[in-house]
Amino acid sequence: MENMFSLEGKVALVTGAAYGIGLAMAKALAKAGAKIVFNCSRQETVDRGLAAYKELGIDAKGYLCDVTDEAAVKAMVADIEQTVGTIDILVNNAGIIKRIPMEEMGVEDFRRVIDIDLIGPFICAKAVIPGMIKKGAGKIINICSMMSELGRETVSAYAAAKGGLKMLTRNICSEYGEYNIQCNGIGPGYIATEQTAPLRERQADGSRHPFDSFIIAKTPAARWGNPEDLEGPAVFLASKASDFVNGHVLYVDGGILAYIGKQPK
Ligand code: NAP
Ligand code: GCO
């Protein structure tokens, strides 16, 4: 059974994996035996990630590469294939959110979120698929969201991107399943990272942020997720254990999607 989850000899590219959910998943993939490569769009974040992996005893390779820059992504993948090996596992984790009421949101802001959260995963998947076809196997894991299923105020661009990412996941499954490439999604619930920090900020009187209380009431687990909650799902979808799982989005949300929510006291 253990071998089923082994990633020994595999090369995993985890985009945006300098901290947060990406770092946690990369750490787990490394623990299962994978060689980790990651990229960020800012040098200081690449450096932050390299220091974090060193601290964890993981010999990761970092690239300065914006996932929306197709030429840069192609060059990064070519360099990885030359210096590390064919990419066996791609985790499309890099992503941003802009919380702006739609009627106030500029089209450039909307476009930037779509570029990073949807077109970036397309660009990265397109770059690694030829190598996976040549190798006769591959795993692509797209990091979706609750917003792949649900909307809420101020996140129109993000929800549109993550909804699209769910369908891109299903389409890669449909188009490349015959090459033994499995493409699945992970849909994290509300996870305590820098991206959601504004939603958890303590109020001036020390009380919980209203959104924090809202999420606690909407989650059967009655807690925010931690990046570590994504470790097992990532190893499962990256390993032989999921070779017949394709086009699926695995929600790791503490049960939010199944629950109407607790009646406020
Ligand atoms: P985070 O803490 O904001 O980290 C995002 C990472 O992506 C950073 O390393 C960032 O580094 C990188 N990144 C951003 N834009 C990039 C670009 N254009 N090219 C390359 N790298 C880029 O985010 P997180 O909370 O860990 O979330 C990670 C993923 O999970 C995202 O796709 C997010 O949408 C998704 N997600 C998060 C939650 C949650 O509750 N936190 C829930 C569901 C889904 P640079 O800025 O230096 O590029
Ligand atoms: C928000 C949050 C969410 C989370 C995540 C939920 O503002 O609603 O940032 O979008 O990031 O995507 O799954």
mmCIF file of C-alpha atoms and ligand atoms in Angstrom:
data_model
loop_
_atom_site.group_PDB
_atom_site.id
_atom_site.type_symbol
_atom_site.label_atom_id
_atom_site.label_comp_id
_atom_site.label_asym_id
_atom_site.label_seq_id
_atom_site.Cartn_x
_atom_site.Cartn_y
_atom_site.Cartn_z
ATOM 1 C CA MET A 1 0.000 0.000 0.000
ATOM 2 C CA GLU A 2 2.866 2.395 0.891
ATOM 3 C CA ASN A 3 4.358 2.080 -2.626
ATOM 4 C CA MET A 4 1.039 3.269 -4.060
ATOM 5 C CA PHE A 5 1.743 6.709 -2.580
ATOM 6 C CA SER A 6 5.463 6.749 -3.311
ATOM 7 C CA LEU A 7 6.777 9.572 -5.530
ATOM 8 C CA GLU A 8 10.377 8.285 -5.567
ATOM 9 C CA GLY A 9 12.135 9.386 -8.765
ATOM 10 C CA LYS A 10 9.375 11.832 -9.748
ATOM 11 C CA VAL A 11 9.895 15.518 -10.611
ATOM 12 C CA ALA A 12 7.186 17.860 -9.295
ATOM 13 C CA LEU A 13 6.743 21.492 -10.396
ATOM 14 C CA VAL A 14 4.578 23.374 -7.883
ATOM 15 C CA THR A 15 3.847 26.903 -9.071
ATOM 16 C CA GLY A 16 3.780 29.726 -6.520
ATOM 17 C CA ALA A 17 5.085 27.382 -3.821
ATOM 18 C CA ALA A 18 7.181 29.730 -1.693
ATOM 19 C CA TYR A 19 4.765 29.683 1.231
ATOM 20 C CA GLY A 20 1.119 28.963 2.032
ATOM 21 C CA ILE A 21 -0.738 26.085 0.412
ATOM 22 C CA GLY A 22 1.913 25.571 -2.292
ATOM 23 C CA LEU A 23 4.759 25.125 0.190
ATOM 24 C CA ALA A 24 2.705 22.670 2.271
ATOM 25 C CA MET A 25 1.826 20.535 -0.762
ATOM 26 C CA ALA A 26 5.424 20.637 -2.051
ATOM 27 C CA LYS A 27 6.695 19.585 1.390
ATOM 28 C CA ALA A 28 4.363 16.575 1.315
ATOM 29 C CA LEU A 29 5.354 15.630 -2.239
ATOM 30 C CA ALA A 30 9.019 15.825 -1.189
ATOM 31 C CA LYS A 31 8.341 13.627 1.861
ATOM 32 C CA ALA A 32 6.832 11.064 -0.548
ATOM 33 C CA GLY A 33 10.081 11.139 -2.554
ATOM 34 C CA ALA A 34 9.551 13.761 -5.273
ATOM 35 C CA LYS A 35 12.199 16.267 -6.412
ATOM 36 C CA ILE A 36 10.640 19.720 -5.954
ATOM 37 C CA VAL A 37 10.857 22.625 -8.374
ATOM 38 C CA PHE A 38 8.867 25.815 -7.796
ATOM 39 C CA ASN A 39 8.480 29.303 -9.253
ATOM 40 C CA CYS A 40 7.234 32.723 -8.156
ATOM 41 C CA SER A 41 6.913 36.058 -9.927
ATOM 42 C CA ARG A 42 9.105 38.009 -7.469
ATOM 43 C CA GLN A 43 12.774 37.309 -6.663
ATOM 44 C CA GLU A 44 12.240 38.018 -2.981
ATOM 45 C CA THR A 45 9.554 35.331 -2.879
ATOM 46 C CA VAL A 46 11.746 32.822 -4.687
ATOM 47 C CA ASP A 47 14.456 33.562 -2.102
ATOM 48 C CA ARG A 48 11.920 33.214 0.728
ATOM 49 C CA GLY A 49 10.869 29.856 -0.674
ATOM 50 C CA LEU A 50 14.446 28.587 -1.072
ATOM 51 C CA ALA A 51 15.133 29.491 2.557
ATOM 52 C CA ALA A 52 11.971 27.680 3.663
ATOM 53 C CA TYR A 53 12.860 24.495 1.754
ATOM 54 C CA LYS A 54 16.428 24.615 3.100
ATOM 55 C CA GLU A 55 15.019 24.894 6.617
ATOM 56 C CA LEU A 56 12.883 21.821 5.885
ATOM 57 C CA GLY A 57 15.895 19.909 4.537
ATOM 58 C CA ILE A 58 14.388 19.845 1.040
ATOM 59 C CA ASP A 59 16.755 20.440 -1.898
ATOM 60 C CA ALA A 60 14.268 22.410 -4.011
ATOM 61 C CA LYS A 61 15.049 24.358 -7.163
ATOM 62 C CA GLY A 62 13.441 27.792 -7.532
ATOM 63 C CA TYR A 63 12.722 29.840 -10.653
ATOM 64 C CA LEU A 64 11.749 33.463 -11.125
ATOM 65 C CA CYS A 65 8.886 32.987 -13.557
ATOM 66 C CA ASP A 66 5.460 34.637 -13.903
ATOM 67 C CA VAL A 67 2.954 31.949 -14.914
ATOM 68 C CA THR A 68 1.257 34.404 -17.290
ATOM 69 C CA ASP A 69 4.470 34.798 -19.359
ATOM 70 C CA GLU A 70 4.339 31.918 -21.852
ATOM 71 C CA ALA A 71 7.905 32.404 -23.114
ATOM 72 C CA ALA A 72 9.245 32.418 -19.556
ATOM 73 C CA VAL A 73 7.228 29.306 -18.635
ATOM 74 C CA LYS A 74 8.467 27.454 -21.736
ATOM 75 C CA ALA A 75 12.063 28.420 -20.919
ATOM 76 C CA MET A 76 11.629 27.314 -17.285
ATOM 77 C CA VAL A 77 10.153 23.936 -18.300
ATOM 78 C CA ALA A 78 12.947 23.405 -20.866
ATOM 79 C CA ASP A 79 15.569 24.176 -18.216
ATOM 80 C CA ILE A 80 13.907 21.822 -15.714
ATOM 81 C CA GLU A 81 13.746 19.035 -18.320
ATOM 82 C CA GLN A 82 17.437 19.567 -19.102
ATOM 83 C CA THR A 83 18.797 19.967 -15.590
ATOM 84 C CA VAL A 84 16.382 17.963 -13.401
ATOM 85 C CA GLY A 85 14.290 15.719 -15.639
ATOM 86 C CA THR A 86 10.891 15.452 -17.303
ATOM 87 C CA ILE A 87 8.144 16.964 -15.146
ATOM 88 C CA ASP A 88 5.987 14.099 -13.861
ATOM 89 C CA ILE A 89 3.719 16.194 -11.632
ATOM 90 C CA LEU A 90 2.477 19.745 -12.206
ATOM 91 C CA VAL A 91 0.602 21.480 -9.396
ATOM 92 C CA ASN A 92 -0.986 24.704 -10.696
ATOM 93 C CA ASN A 93 -1.043 26.467 -7.346
ATOM 94 C CA ALA A 94 0.023 30.066 -8.146
ATOM 95 C CA GLY A 95 -2.925 32.379 -7.771
ATOM 96 C CA ILE A 96 -4.149 35.765 -6.587
ATOM 97 C CA ILE A 97 -7.439 37.257 -5.502
ATOM 98 C CA LYS A 98 -8.721 40.815 -5.723
ATOM 99 C CA ARG A 99 -11.713 41.536 -3.474
ATOM 100 C CA ILE A 100 -13.515 44.455 -5.186
ATOM 101 C CA PRO A 101 -17.286 44.950 -5.727
ATOM 102 C CA MET A 102 -17.849 44.099 -9.399
ATOM 103 C CA GLU A 103 -19.317 47.463 -10.313
ATOM 104 C CA GLU A 104 -16.130 49.107 -8.958
ATOM 105 C CA MET A 105 -13.695 46.592 -10.444
ATOM 106 C CA GLY A 106 -11.617 47.832 -13.378
ATOM 107 C CA VAL A 107 -11.357 45.502 -16.346
ATOM 108 C CA GLU A 108 -7.550 45.404 -15.905
ATOM 109 C CA ASP A 109 -7.963 44.067 -12.359
ATOM 110 C CA PHE A 110 -10.480 41.494 -13.602
ATOM 111 C CA ARG A 111 -8.152 40.529 -16.451
ATOM 112 C CA ARG A 112 -5.100 40.150 -14.162
ATOM 113 C CA VAL A 113 -6.927 37.674 -11.904
ATOM 114 C CA ILE A 114 -8.123 35.669 -14.924
ATOM 115 C CA ASP A 115 -4.589 35.784 -16.384
ATOM 116 C CA ILE A 116 -2.912 34.371 -13.280
ATOM 117 C CA ASP A 117 -5.605 32.041 -11.964
ATOM 118 C CA LEU A 118 -6.868 30.567 -15.254
ATOM 119 C CA ILE A 119 -4.570 31.387 -18.168
ATOM 120 C CA GLY A 120 -1.462 30.665 -16.063
ATOM 121 C CA PRO A 121 -2.561 27.064 -15.393
ATOM 122 C CA PHE A 122 -3.355 26.680 -19.130
ATOM 123 C CA ILE A 123 0.132 27.944 -20.064
ATOM 124 C CA CYS A 124 1.873 25.704 -17.529
ATOM 125 C CA ALA A 125 -0.152 22.599 -18.428
ATOM 126 C CA LYS A 126 0.455 23.211 -22.142
ATOM 127 C CA ALA A 127 4.201 23.422 -21.459
ATOM 128 C CA VAL A 128 4.479 20.145 -19.516
ATOM 129 C CA ILE A 129 2.041 17.917 -21.463
ATOM 130 C CA PRO A 130 4.439 17.087 -24.371
ATOM 131 C CA GLY A 131 7.003 15.700 -21.901
ATOM 132 C CA MET A 132 4.314 13.715 -20.095
ATOM 133 C CA ILE A 133 3.072 12.251 -23.387
ATOM 134 C CA LYS A 134 6.640 11.261 -24.321
ATOM 135 C CA LYS A 135 7.111 9.657 -20.896
ATOM 136 C CA GLY A 136 3.749 7.871 -21.090
ATOM 137 C CA ALA A 137 2.393 9.271 -17.836
ATOM 138 C CA GLY A 138 1.696 12.504 -15.977
ATOM 139 C CA LYS A 139 -0.243 14.130 -13.150
ATOM 140 C CA ILE A 140 -1.690 17.636 -13.363
ATOM 141 C CA ILE A 141 -3.333 19.040 -10.217
ATOM 142 C CA ASN A 142 -5.165 22.371 -10.517
ATOM 143 C CA ILE A 143 -5.815 24.250 -7.278
ATOM 144 C CA CYS A 144 -9.440 25.274 -7.573
ATOM 145 C CA SER A 145 -11.565 26.739 -4.783
ATOM 146 C CA MET A 146 -14.974 26.863 -3.093
ATOM 147 C CA MET A 147 -15.437 29.596 -5.679
ATOM 148 C CA SER A 148 -15.282 26.931 -8.382
ATOM 149 C CA GLU A 149 -18.822 26.126 -7.122
ATOM 150 C CA LEU A 150 -20.106 29.137 -5.208
ATOM 151 C CA GLY A 151 -20.048 32.922 -5.582
ATOM 152 C CA ARG A 152 -19.913 35.686 -3.046
ATOM 153 C CA GLU A 153 -19.644 39.467 -2.972
ATOM 154 C CA THR A 154 -16.438 41.125 -4.266
ATOM 155 C CA VAL A 155 -14.803 38.017 -5.813
ATOM 156 C CA SER A 156 -16.305 38.034 -9.347
ATOM 157 C CA ALA A 157 -12.959 37.695 -11.173
ATOM 158 C CA TYR A 158 -11.673 35.018 -8.813
ATOM 159 C CA ALA A 159 -14.879 32.947 -9.001
ATOM 160 C CA ALA A 160 -14.932 33.234 -12.810
ATOM 161 C CA ALA A 161 -11.296 32.088 -12.937
ATOM 162 C CA LYS A 162 -11.710 29.206 -10.493
ATOM 163 C CA GLY A 163 -14.945 28.092 -12.167
ATOM 164 C CA GLY A 164 -13.078 28.080 -15.455
ATOM 165 C CA LEU A 165 -10.203 26.191 -13.848
ATOM 166 C CA LYS A 166 -12.620 23.410 -12.815
ATOM 167 C CA MET A 167 -13.711 23.058 -16.445
ATOM 168 C CA LEU A 168 -10.118 23.300 -17.741
ATOM 169 C CA THR A 169 -9.370 20.398 -15.365
ATOM 170 C CA ARG A 170 -12.172 18.334 -16.899
ATOM 171 C CA ASN A 171 -11.060 19.226 -20.406
ATOM 172 C CA ILE A 172 -7.417 18.258 -19.887
ATOM 173 C CA CYS A 173 -8.744 14.966 -18.451
ATOM 174 C CA SER A 174 -10.882 14.483 -21.569
ATOM 175 C CA GLU A 175 -8.179 15.397 -24.080
ATOM 176 C CA TYR A 176 -5.157 13.658 -22.486
ATOM 177 C CA GLY A 177 -6.536 10.744 -20.493
ATOM 178 C CA GLU A 178 -5.604 8.401 -23.341
ATOM 179 C CA TYR A 179 -1.919 9.309 -22.767
ATOM 180 C CA ASN A 180 -2.145 8.165 -19.143
ATOM 181 C CA ILE A 181 -2.221 11.761 -17.950
ATOM 182 C CA GLN A 182 -4.580 12.350 -15.034
ATOM 183 C CA CYS A 183 -5.755 15.926 -14.447
ATOM 184 C CA ASN A 184 -7.643 16.578 -11.238
ATOM 185 C CA GLY A 185 -8.384 19.554 -9.031
ATOM 186 C CA ILE A 186 -8.085 20.228 -5.343
ATOM 187 C CA GLY A 187 -10.682 22.653 -4.002
ATOM 188 C CA PRO A 188 -9.456 23.987 -0.657
ATOM 189 C CA GLY A 189 -12.074 25.478 1.640
ATOM 190 C CA TYR A 190 -11.130 28.505 3.725
ATOM 191 C CA ILE A 191 -7.463 28.036 4.606
ATOM 192 C CA ALA A 192 -5.426 30.216 6.978
ATOM 193 C CA THR A 193 -2.779 31.725 4.692
ATOM 194 C CA GLU A 194 -1.548 35.219 3.776
ATOM 195 C CA GLN A 195 -4.206 35.324 1.071
ATOM 196 C CA THR A 196 -7.048 35.058 3.601
ATOM 197 C CA ALA A 197 -5.374 37.001 6.409
ATOM 198 C CA PRO A 198 -7.559 40.099 5.786
ATOM 199 C CA LEU A 199 -10.661 37.945 6.412
ATOM 200 C CA ARG A 200 -9.368 36.823 9.809
ATOM 201 C CA GLU A 201 -8.012 40.095 11.179
ATOM 202 C CA ARG A 202 -9.010 40.712 14.817
ATOM 203 C CA GLN A 203 -11.288 43.730 15.235
ATOM 204 C CA ALA A 204 -10.203 46.821 17.228
ATOM 205 C CA ASP A 205 -12.032 45.432 20.292
ATOM 206 C CA GLY A 206 -10.184 42.116 19.948
ATOM 207 C CA SER A 207 -13.254 40.284 18.628
ATOM 208 C CA ARG A 208 -13.203 37.966 15.619
ATOM 209 C CA HIS A 209 -13.589 39.458 12.114
ATOM 210 C CA PRO A 210 -17.251 38.996 11.100
ATOM 211 C CA PHE A 211 -16.155 36.908 8.090
ATOM 212 C CA ASP A 212 -14.068 34.712 10.390
ATOM 213 C CA SER A 213 -17.160 33.989 12.523
ATOM 214 C CA PHE A 214 -19.183 33.444 9.334
ATOM 215 C CA ILE A 215 -16.784 30.790 8.024
ATOM 216 C CA ILE A 216 -16.641 29.021 11.383
ATOM 217 C CA ALA A 217 -20.486 28.852 11.326
ATOM 218 C CA LYS A 218 -20.519 27.622 7.712
ATOM 219 C CA THR A 219 -17.955 24.867 8.240
ATOM 220 C CA PRO A 220 -19.041 21.601 9.949
ATOM 221 C CA ALA A 221 -15.421 21.233 11.171
ATOM 222 C CA ALA A 222 -16.010 24.662 12.832
ATOM 223 C CA ARG A 223 -12.488 25.783 11.982
ATOM 224 C CA TRP A 224 -10.430 27.291 9.176
ATOM 225 C CA GLY A 225 -8.288 24.825 7.278
ATOM 226 C CA ASN A 226 -4.510 24.847 7.554
ATOM 227 C CA PRO A 227 -2.116 24.407 4.602
ATOM 228 C CA GLU A 228 -1.155 21.040 6.145
ATOM 229 C CA ASP A 229 -4.732 19.818 5.499
ATOM 230 C CA LEU A 230 -3.841 19.815 1.795
ATOM 231 C CA GLU A 231 -0.780 17.558 2.152
ATOM 232 C CA GLY A 232 -2.495 14.147 1.965
ATOM 233 C CA PRO A 233 -4.851 15.080 -0.899
ATOM 234 C CA ALA A 234 -1.882 16.393 -2.911
ATOM 235 C CA VAL A 235 0.145 13.186 -2.460
ATOM 236 C CA PHE A 236 -2.922 11.081 -3.327
ATOM 237 C CA LEU A 237 -3.588 12.947 -6.596
ATOM 238 C CA ALA A 238 0.130 12.982 -7.484
ATOM 239 C CA SER A 239 0.630 9.236 -6.949
ATOM 240 C CA LYS A 240 -0.255 5.878 -8.486
ATOM 241 C CA ALA A 241 -3.061 5.662 -5.926
ATOM 242 C CA SER A 242 -5.144 7.970 -8.150
ATOM 243 C CA ASP A 243 -4.272 6.511 -11.593
ATOM 244 C CA PHE A 244 -7.965 5.913 -12.343
ATOM 245 C CA VAL A 245 -9.163 9.216 -10.871
ATOM 246 C CA ASN A 246 -9.477 11.799 -13.628
ATOM 247 C CA GLY A 247 -11.360 15.055 -14.108
ATOM 248 C CA HIS A 248 -12.319 15.150 -10.434
ATOM 249 C CA VAL A 249 -12.184 18.117 -8.072
ATOM 250 C CA LEU A 250 -11.431 16.925 -4.542
ATOM 251 C CA TYR A 251 -12.861 19.476 -2.110
ATOM 252 C CA VAL A 252 -10.817 19.797 1.066
ATOM 253 C CA ASP A 253 -13.195 22.156 2.844
ATOM 254 C CA GLY A 254 -14.109 20.672 6.220
ATOM 255 C CA GLY A 255 -17.590 20.037 4.799
ATOM 256 C CA ILE A 256 -18.639 23.587 3.812
ATOM 257 C CA LEU A 257 -20.119 22.489 0.480
ATOM 258 C CA ALA A 258 -22.310 19.909 2.253
ATOM 259 C CA TYR A 259 -23.641 22.221 4.975
ATOM 260 C CA ILE A 260 -26.332 24.933 5.105
ATOM 261 C CA GLY A 261 -24.549 26.494 8.079
ATOM 262 C CA LYS A 262 -25.167 26.835 11.799
ATOM 263 C CA GLN A 263 -28.019 29.095 12.982
ATOM 264 C CA PRO A 264 -26.426 32.257 14.452
ATOM 265 C CA LYS A 265 -26.893 32.414 18.264
HETATM 266 P P1 NAP B 1 -0.740 32.991 -1.216
HETATM 267 O O1 NAP B 1 -0.351 32.790 0.198
HETATM 268 O O2 NAP B 1 -1.226 34.314 -1.677
HETATM 269 O O3 NAP B 1 0.501 32.532 -2.162
HETATM 270 C C1 NAP B 1 0.360 32.673 -3.540
HETATM 271 C C2 NAP B 1 1.662 32.251 -4.187
HETATM 272 O O4 NAP B 1 1.521 32.376 -5.603
HETATM 273 C C3 NAP B 1 2.853 33.104 -3.782
HETATM 274 O O5 NAP B 1 4.017 32.292 -3.676
HETATM 275 C C4 NAP B 1 3.018 34.063 -4.973
HETATM 276 O O6 NAP B 1 4.348 34.497 -5.077
HETATM 277 C C5 NAP B 1 2.614 33.137 -6.121
HETATM 278 N N1 NAP B 1 2.163 33.861 -7.319
HETATM 279 C C6 NAP B 1 1.233 34.850 -7.393
HETATM 280 N N2 NAP B 1 1.141 35.308 -8.657
HETATM 281 C C7 NAP B 1 2.043 34.598 -9.402
HETATM 282 C C8 NAP B 1 2.420 34.614 -10.767
HETATM 283 N N3 NAP B 1 1.861 35.467 -11.632
HETATM 284 N N4 NAP B 1 3.358 33.733 -11.192
HETATM 285 C C9 NAP B 1 3.941 32.876 -10.314
HETATM 286 N N5 NAP B 1 3.638 32.813 -8.991
HETATM 287 C C10 NAP B 1 2.691 33.668 -8.557
HETATM 288 O O7 NAP B 1 -1.886 31.963 -1.641
HETATM 289 P P2 NAP B 1 -2.468 30.660 -0.918
HETATM 290 O O8 NAP B 1 -3.526 31.040 0.042
HETATM 291 O O9 NAP B 1 -1.333 29.793 -0.490
HETATM 292 O O10 NAP B 1 -3.223 29.998 -2.170
HETATM 293 C C11 NAP B 1 -2.532 29.176 -3.094
HETATM 294 C C12 NAP B 1 -3.555 28.716 -4.119
HETATM 295 O O11 NAP B 1 -4.680 28.127 -3.458
HETATM 296 C C13 NAP B 1 -4.129 29.852 -4.966
HETATM 297 O O12 NAP B 1 -4.385 29.381 -6.273
HETATM 298 C C14 NAP B 1 -5.457 30.159 -4.279
HETATM 299 O O13 NAP B 1 -6.390 30.744 -5.168
HETATM 300 C C15 NAP B 1 -5.877 28.794 -3.869
HETATM 301 N N6 NAP B 1 -6.834 28.733 -2.764
HETATM 302 C C16 NAP B 1 -6.553 29.344 -1.582
HETATM 303 C C17 NAP B 1 -7.476 29.202 -0.536
HETATM 304 C C18 NAP B 1 -7.268 29.843 0.806
HETATM 305 O O14 NAP B 1 -8.237 29.877 1.582
HETATM 306 N N7 NAP B 1 -6.091 30.333 1.128
HETATM 307 C C19 NAP B 1 -8.630 28.445 -0.709
HETATM 308 C C20 NAP B 1 -8.878 27.879 -1.971
HETATM 309 C C21 NAP B 1 -7.952 28.020 -2.990
HETATM 310 P P3 NAP B 1 4.672 35.885 -5.903
HETATM 311 O O15 NAP B 1 3.661 36.905 -5.445
HETATM 312 O O16 NAP B 1 6.064 36.243 -5.558
HETATM 313 O O17 NAP B 1 4.539 35.546 -7.344
HETATM 314 C C1 GCO B 2 -12.619 34.842 -0.223
HETATM 315 C C2 GCO B 2 -11.501 33.853 0.024
HETATM 316 C C3 GCO B 2 -11.759 32.580 -0.759
HETATM 317 C C4 GCO B 2 -10.619 31.618 -0.532
HETATM 318 C C5 GCO B 2 -10.851 30.328 -1.223
HETATM 319 C C6 GCO B 2 -12.078 29.639 -0.742
HETATM 320 O O1 GCO B 2 -12.329 36.043 -0.284
HETATM 321 O O2 GCO B 2 -13.761 34.376 -0.324
HETATM 322 O O3 GCO B 2 -10.245 34.399 -0.317
HETATM 323 O O4 GCO B 2 -11.921 32.845 -2.101
HETATM 324 O O5 GCO B 2 -9.437 32.146 -1.013
HETATM 325 O O6 GCO B 2 -10.804 30.443 -2.590
HETATM 326 O O7 GCO B 2 -12.071 28.335 -1.289
#
